[in-house]
């Protein structure tokens, strides 16, 4: 009996050891596969969705392909800057980073009472391009240029009155983390303004590309970036620690002569695909099928095709004692039922 029990115990321990070994092996294989696909950046286990080095190269290319004026970028930047006119205070020091920062600088026109402006981008070529354009501008604004990444903000804490990001933060792997760094860089009662592309952006192109790939390749690949990573921008601002969060959404429709013109515009805006798990090659027949399907499904009477751009605008303040604060839960003296009884009859 004792011998049989000892043998059974050894078998049980051996079985557990094998299960533990297989579990460790499985985790190791999963980690290796994730690293190969770019999902494990090796930085505290943070997931890497976007290839930031590729995005930097996109910005390098866009520095030489960008248009002098871009109707879409200008409209978004102007709408974002309009929020400064609603503020009674001035923002002497400001940081403008990434995306369409060039359009922001061009359309600033004294809004916000900015005296010292820092322009930042992850691309050295883009910063050089901005510096060249700045030499032709004479509006008296003290402007400085730095190369830096939004994911690792090279700005001192409590140093900026205003931070503006126009169409750039949606390419960060850790959007809440990037926004937290922006909050830390702000002075108390500093303002954070951001505009990012939302999930409905390029919905026509996504539909056409999906159908073309199903027809030509028998499946789909992640060629379009997952712009719908922001599902609740208000909650995102709160998670980042901003006070008085504000969010609103606009939709812009841009007409193009062809799908090729749309793709060229996206490249000039540095909005090409930067997913780690992207398909490296788009077959010629798939590309032609995408263009044909796009035209047949969404083409307009004048022969052009529309492209939808959804833009999410976010506003947040760094906490300060002078700001309005919500009352303590349970401190209300009037209930909603009393309000309904008093005003309900007027709604009939």
Coordinates of C-alpha atoms in Angstrom, one line a residue:
X1 CA 0.0 0.0 0.0
X2 CA 2.7 2.5 1.0
X3 CA 4.8 1.6 -2.1
X4 CA 1.7 2.0 -4.4
X5 CA 0.9 5.4 -2.8
X6 CA 4.5 6.6 -3.2
X7 CA 4.5 5.6 -6.9
X8 CA 1.2 7.4 -7.4
X9 CA 2.6 10.5 -5.7
X10 CA 5.7 10.4 -7.9
X11 CA 3.5 10.1 -11.1
X12 CA 1.4 13.0 -9.9
X13 CA 4.5 15.2 -9.3
X14 CA 5.9 14.1 -12.7
X15 CA 2.6 15.0 -14.4
X16 CA 2.6 18.4 -12.8
X17 CA 6.2 19.0 -13.7
X18 CA 5.5 18.2 -17.4
X19 CA 2.4 20.5 -17.4
X20 CA 4.5 23.3 -15.9
X21 CA 7.3 22.8 -18.4
X22 CA 4.8 22.8 -21.3
X23 CA 3.2 25.9 -20.0
X24 CA 6.5 27.7 -19.7
X25 CA 7.4 26.5 -23.3
X26 CA 4.1 27.8 -24.6
X27 CA 4.6 31.2 -23.0
X28 CA 8.1 31.4 -24.4
X29 CA 6.9 30.5 -27.9
X30 CA 4.1 33.1 -27.6
X31 CA 6.5 35.8 -26.4
X32 CA 9.0 35.0 -29.3
X33 CA 6.2 35.1 -31.8
X34 CA 4.9 38.4 -30.5
X35 CA 8.4 39.9 -30.6
X36 CA 8.8 38.8 -34.2
X37 CA 5.5 40.4 -35.1
X38 CA 6.4 43.6 -33.3
X39 CA 3.8 43.2 -30.5
X40 CA 6.3 43.0 -27.7
X41 CA 8.6 46.0 -27.6
X42 CA 10.7 44.7 -24.8
X43 CA 10.0 47.9 -22.8
X44 CA 8.1 46.7 -19.8
X45 CA 6.0 44.4 -21.9
X46 CA 4.3 47.3 -23.6
X47 CA 2.4 46.2 -26.7
X48 CA 3.7 47.7 -30.0
X49 CA 1.0 48.1 -32.6
X50 CA 2.5 50.7 -34.8
X51 CA 6.0 50.7 -36.2
X52 CA 7.3 54.1 -35.0
X53 CA 10.5 53.9 -37.0
X54 CA 8.4 53.4 -40.2
X55 CA 6.2 56.3 -39.2
X56 CA 9.3 58.5 -38.8
X57 CA 10.3 57.5 -42.4
X58 CA 6.8 58.4 -43.5
X59 CA 7.3 61.8 -41.9
X60 CA 10.6 62.2 -43.7
X61 CA 9.0 61.5 -47.0
X62 CA 6.1 63.8 -46.3
X63 CA 8.5 66.7 -45.5
X64 CA 9.3 66.8 -49.2
X65 CA 5.9 65.7 -50.6
X66 CA 3.7 68.0 -48.5
X67 CA 1.7 70.7 -50.2
X68 CA 2.1 74.3 -49.4
X69 CA -1.5 74.4 -48.2
X70 CA -3.7 71.4 -47.5
X71 CA -7.5 72.0 -47.3
X72 CA -8.1 69.1 -44.9
X73 CA -5.2 69.8 -42.6
X74 CA -5.9 73.6 -42.6
X75 CA -9.6 73.0 -41.8
X76 CA -8.8 70.7 -38.8
X77 CA -6.0 73.0 -37.5
X78 CA -8.2 76.1 -37.8
X79 CA -11.1 74.4 -36.0
X80 CA -8.7 73.3 -33.3
X81 CA -7.3 76.8 -32.8
X82 CA -10.8 78.3 -32.6
X83 CA -11.0 76.8 -29.1
X84 CA -8.3 79.3 -28.0
X85 CA -10.6 82.2 -28.8
X86 CA -13.1 80.8 -26.2
X87 CA -10.4 81.1 -23.5
X88 CA -10.0 84.3 -21.5
X89 CA -6.5 83.6 -20.5
X90 CA -3.3 83.8 -22.5
X91 CA -0.8 81.0 -23.0
X92 CA 2.7 82.5 -23.1
X93 CA 4.6 79.2 -23.7
X94 CA 3.2 76.5 -26.1
X95 CA 4.3 73.2 -27.5
X96 CA 3.0 72.1 -31.0
X97 CA 3.9 68.6 -31.9
X98 CA 3.7 66.2 -34.8
X99 CA 0.9 65.7 -37.3
X100 CA -0.2 68.9 -39.0
X101 CA 1.9 71.2 -36.7
X102 CA 3.0 73.1 -39.8
X103 CA -0.7 74.1 -40.5
X104 CA -1.1 75.1 -36.9
X105 CA 1.9 77.4 -37.0
X106 CA 0.7 79.0 -40.3
X107 CA -2.8 79.6 -39.0
X108 CA -2.0 80.6 -35.5
X109 CA -2.3 84.4 -36.3
X110 CA -1.8 85.5 -32.7
X111 CA -4.5 83.3 -31.2
X112 CA -3.9 82.2 -27.6
X113 CA -1.5 85.0 -26.7
X114 CA 1.5 82.8 -27.4
X115 CA 4.9 84.4 -26.9
X116 CA 7.2 81.4 -27.2
X117 CA 6.4 78.4 -29.4
X118 CA 8.2 75.1 -29.5
X119 CA 7.7 72.9 -32.7
X120 CA 8.4 69.2 -32.2
X121 CA 8.4 66.3 -34.6
X122 CA 10.0 62.8 -34.7
X123 CA 11.3 63.5 -38.2
X124 CA 14.5 65.6 -38.6
X125 CA 13.5 66.3 -42.2
X126 CA 10.2 67.6 -41.1
X127 CA 11.7 69.9 -38.5
X128 CA 14.2 71.2 -41.1
X129 CA 11.3 71.9 -43.4
X130 CA 9.5 73.9 -40.7
X131 CA 12.6 75.8 -39.9
X132 CA 13.0 76.8 -43.6
X133 CA 9.4 78.0 -43.7
X134 CA 9.8 79.9 -40.4
X135 CA 12.7 81.9 -41.9
X136 CA 10.2 83.3 -44.4
X137 CA 7.7 84.2 -41.7
X138 CA 8.1 87.5 -39.8
X139 CA 5.3 87.7 -37.2
X140 CA 7.6 88.3 -34.2
X141 CA 6.8 85.0 -32.5
X142 CA 9.8 83.4 -30.7
X143 CA 9.8 79.9 -32.3
X144 CA 12.1 77.0 -31.5
X145 CA 12.4 73.5 -33.0
X146 CA 13.3 70.2 -31.5
X147 CA 13.3 66.5 -32.7
X148 CA 11.3 64.3 -30.3
X149 CA 8.8 61.5 -30.1
X150 CA 5.3 61.9 -28.6
X151 CA 5.7 58.5 -26.9
X152 CA 8.8 59.8 -25.0
X153 CA 8.1 63.5 -24.6
X154 CA 11.4 65.4 -24.1
X155 CA 9.8 68.3 -22.3
X156 CA 10.3 69.3 -18.6
X157 CA 7.4 68.9 -16.2
X158 CA 5.3 72.1 -15.5
X159 CA 7.0 74.0 -18.3
X160 CA 4.2 74.7 -20.9
X161 CA 1.0 76.7 -20.7
X162 CA -0.4 75.1 -23.8
X163 CA 0.2 71.8 -25.7
X164 CA -1.3 71.3 -29.2
X165 CA -1.3 68.0 -31.2
X166 CA -3.1 68.2 -34.5
X167 CA -3.5 64.8 -36.3
X168 CA -0.6 63.0 -34.7
X169 CA -1.4 61.2 -31.5
X170 CA -3.5 58.4 -33.2
X171 CA -0.2 56.8 -34.3
X172 CA 1.1 56.3 -30.8
X173 CA 1.2 52.8 -29.3
X174 CA 0.2 54.1 -25.8
X175 CA -2.2 56.9 -26.3
X176 CA -3.2 57.3 -22.6
X177 CA 0.5 57.3 -21.7
X178 CA 1.3 60.0 -24.3
X179 CA -1.5 62.1 -23.0
X180 CA -0.3 61.7 -19.4
X181 CA 3.1 62.9 -20.4
X182 CA 1.5 66.0 -22.0
X183 CA -0.4 66.6 -18.7
X184 CA 2.8 66.4 -16.7
X185 CA 4.5 68.9 -19.1
X186 CA 1.8 71.4 -18.6
X187 CA 1.8 74.1 -15.9
X188 CA -1.1 74.1 -13.5
X189 CA -4.2 75.3 -15.3
X190 CA -2.4 74.6 -18.6
X191 CA -4.5 73.6 -21.6
X192 CA -4.2 70.5 -23.8
X193 CA -5.7 70.6 -27.3
X194 CA -5.7 67.6 -29.6
X195 CA -7.3 66.4 -32.8
X196 CA -7.1 62.8 -34.0
X197 CA -8.6 60.7 -36.7
X198 CA -11.6 58.6 -35.6
X199 CA -12.8 55.2 -36.6
X200 CA -15.0 56.3 -39.5
X201 CA -12.0 57.8 -41.3
X202 CA -11.5 56.3 -44.9
X203 CA -14.5 53.9 -44.4
X204 CA -15.1 53.9 -48.2
X205 CA -11.5 52.9 -48.9
X206 CA -11.6 50.1 -46.2
X207 CA -14.8 48.7 -47.7
X208 CA -13.4 48.7 -51.3
X209 CA -10.0 47.2 -50.2
X210 CA -11.7 44.5 -48.2
X211 CA -14.0 43.4 -51.1
X212 CA -11.1 43.5 -53.6
X213 CA -8.9 41.3 -51.3
X214 CA -11.7 38.8 -50.8
X215 CA -12.2 38.5 -54.5
X216 CA -8.5 38.5 -55.6
X217 CA -6.7 36.9 -52.7
X218 CA -9.4 34.9 -50.8
X219 CA -8.9 36.8 -47.6
X220 CA -8.0 40.2 -46.0
X221 CA -4.9 41.6 -44.4
X222 CA -4.5 44.5 -42.0
X223 CA -3.6 47.2 -44.5
X224 CA -5.6 49.9 -42.9
X225 CA -4.6 51.2 -39.5
X226 CA -7.1 50.6 -36.6
X227 CA -8.1 54.2 -36.1
X228 CA -11.0 53.2 -33.9
X229 CA -8.7 52.8 -30.9
X230 CA -10.5 55.8 -29.3
X231 CA -14.0 54.7 -28.4
X232 CA -14.5 57.0 -25.5
X233 CA -12.4 60.1 -25.8
X234 CA -13.9 61.7 -22.7
X235 CA -13.0 58.7 -20.6
X236 CA -9.5 58.8 -22.2
X237 CA -9.0 62.4 -21.0
X238 CA -10.1 61.5 -17.5
X239 CA -7.8 58.5 -17.4
X240 CA -4.9 60.8 -18.4
X241 CA -5.8 63.0 -15.4
X242 CA -7.2 66.0 -17.2
X243 CA -9.8 68.2 -15.6
X244 CA -12.8 69.6 -17.3
X245 CA -12.6 67.3 -20.3
X246 CA -14.4 68.2 -23.5
X247 CA -14.9 66.2 -26.7
X248 CA -16.6 66.8 -30.0
X249 CA -16.5 65.1 -33.4
X250 CA -16.6 66.5 -36.9
X251 CA -16.7 64.8 -40.3
X252 CA -15.0 66.1 -43.4
X253 CA -15.7 64.8 -46.9
X254 CA -12.9 65.3 -49.5
X255 CA -13.4 64.6 -53.2
X256 CA -10.7 63.0 -55.3
X257 CA -10.4 62.3 -59.0
X258 CA -9.4 58.7 -58.3
X259 CA -8.3 56.3 -55.6
X260 CA -4.7 56.9 -56.7
X261 CA -5.0 60.6 -55.9
X262 CA -6.4 59.7 -52.5
X263 CA -3.4 57.5 -51.7
X264 CA -1.0 60.2 -52.9
X265 CA -2.7 62.6 -50.5
X266 CA -2.4 60.2 -47.6
X267 CA 1.3 59.8 -48.3
X268 CA 1.8 63.5 -48.4
X269 CA 0.1 63.7 -45.0
X270 CA 2.3 60.9 -43.6
X271 CA -0.9 58.8 -43.1
X272 CA 0.3 55.6 -44.8
X273 CA -0.1 52.3 -43.0
X274 CA 2.4 51.8 -40.2
X275 CA 1.1 48.6 -38.6
X276 CA 3.6 46.1 -37.5
X277 CA 1.4 43.3 -38.8
X278 CA 0.8 44.9 -42.2
X279 CA 1.1 43.0 -45.5
X280 CA 4.3 44.2 -47.1
X281 CA 3.1 44.0 -50.7
X282 CA -0.2 45.0 -52.4
X283 CA -0.7 43.0 -55.6
X284 CA -1.3 45.1 -58.7
X285 CA -4.6 43.4 -59.6
X286 CA -5.8 43.9 -56.0
X287 CA -5.0 47.6 -56.2
X288 CA -6.7 48.0 -59.6
X289 CA -9.7 46.1 -58.2
X290 CA -9.8 48.3 -55.2
X291 CA -9.9 51.4 -57.4
X292 CA -12.6 50.0 -59.6
X293 CA -14.8 48.9 -56.7
X294 CA -14.3 52.3 -55.0
X295 CA -15.5 54.1 -58.1
X296 CA -18.5 51.8 -58.7
X297 CA -19.7 51.8 -55.1
X298 CA -19.0 55.4 -54.1
X299 CA -18.4 57.3 -57.3
X300 CA -20.3 60.6 -57.7
X301 CA -22.1 62.0 -60.7
X302 CA -19.2 64.3 -61.5
X303 CA -16.8 61.4 -61.7
X304 CA -15.0 62.0 -58.4
X305 CA -14.9 59.8 -55.4
X306 CA -15.6 60.9 -51.8
X307 CA -13.4 60.1 -48.8
X308 CA -14.7 60.5 -45.2
X309 CA -12.4 61.8 -42.5
X310 CA -13.7 61.7 -38.9
X311 CA -11.9 64.0 -36.6
X312 CA -12.2 63.8 -32.8
X313 CA -11.3 67.1 -31.0
X314 CA -10.2 66.8 -27.3
X315 CA -9.8 69.5 -24.7
X316 CA -8.4 69.1 -21.2
X317 CA -6.9 71.2 -18.5
X318 CA -4.3 70.4 -15.9
X319 CA -5.8 70.6 -12.5
X320 CA -5.7 73.9 -10.6
X321 CA -7.4 75.2 -7.5
X322 CA -9.2 78.0 -9.4
X323 CA -11.1 75.5 -11.7
X324 CA -14.7 74.4 -11.2
X325 CA -15.0 71.2 -9.4
X326 CA -17.9 68.7 -9.1
X327 CA -19.8 68.7 -5.8
X328 CA -19.3 65.8 -3.5
X329 CA -21.6 62.8 -4.3
X330 CA -24.8 62.9 -2.3
X331 CA -24.5 66.6 -1.5
X332 CA -27.5 67.6 -3.8
X333 CA -30.5 69.2 -2.1
X334 CA -33.0 68.6 -4.9
X335 CA -33.8 65.3 -6.4
X336 CA -34.5 64.5 -10.1
X337 CA -38.0 63.2 -9.1
X338 CA -38.9 66.6 -7.6
X339 CA -37.7 68.3 -10.8
X340 CA -39.8 65.9 -12.9
X341 CA -42.9 66.5 -10.7
X342 CA -42.4 70.3 -11.0
X343 CA -41.7 70.5 -14.8
X344 CA -43.1 67.2 -16.1
X345 CA -46.5 68.6 -17.0
X346 CA -44.9 71.2 -19.4
X347 CA -43.5 68.4 -21.5
X348 CA -46.9 67.0 -22.5

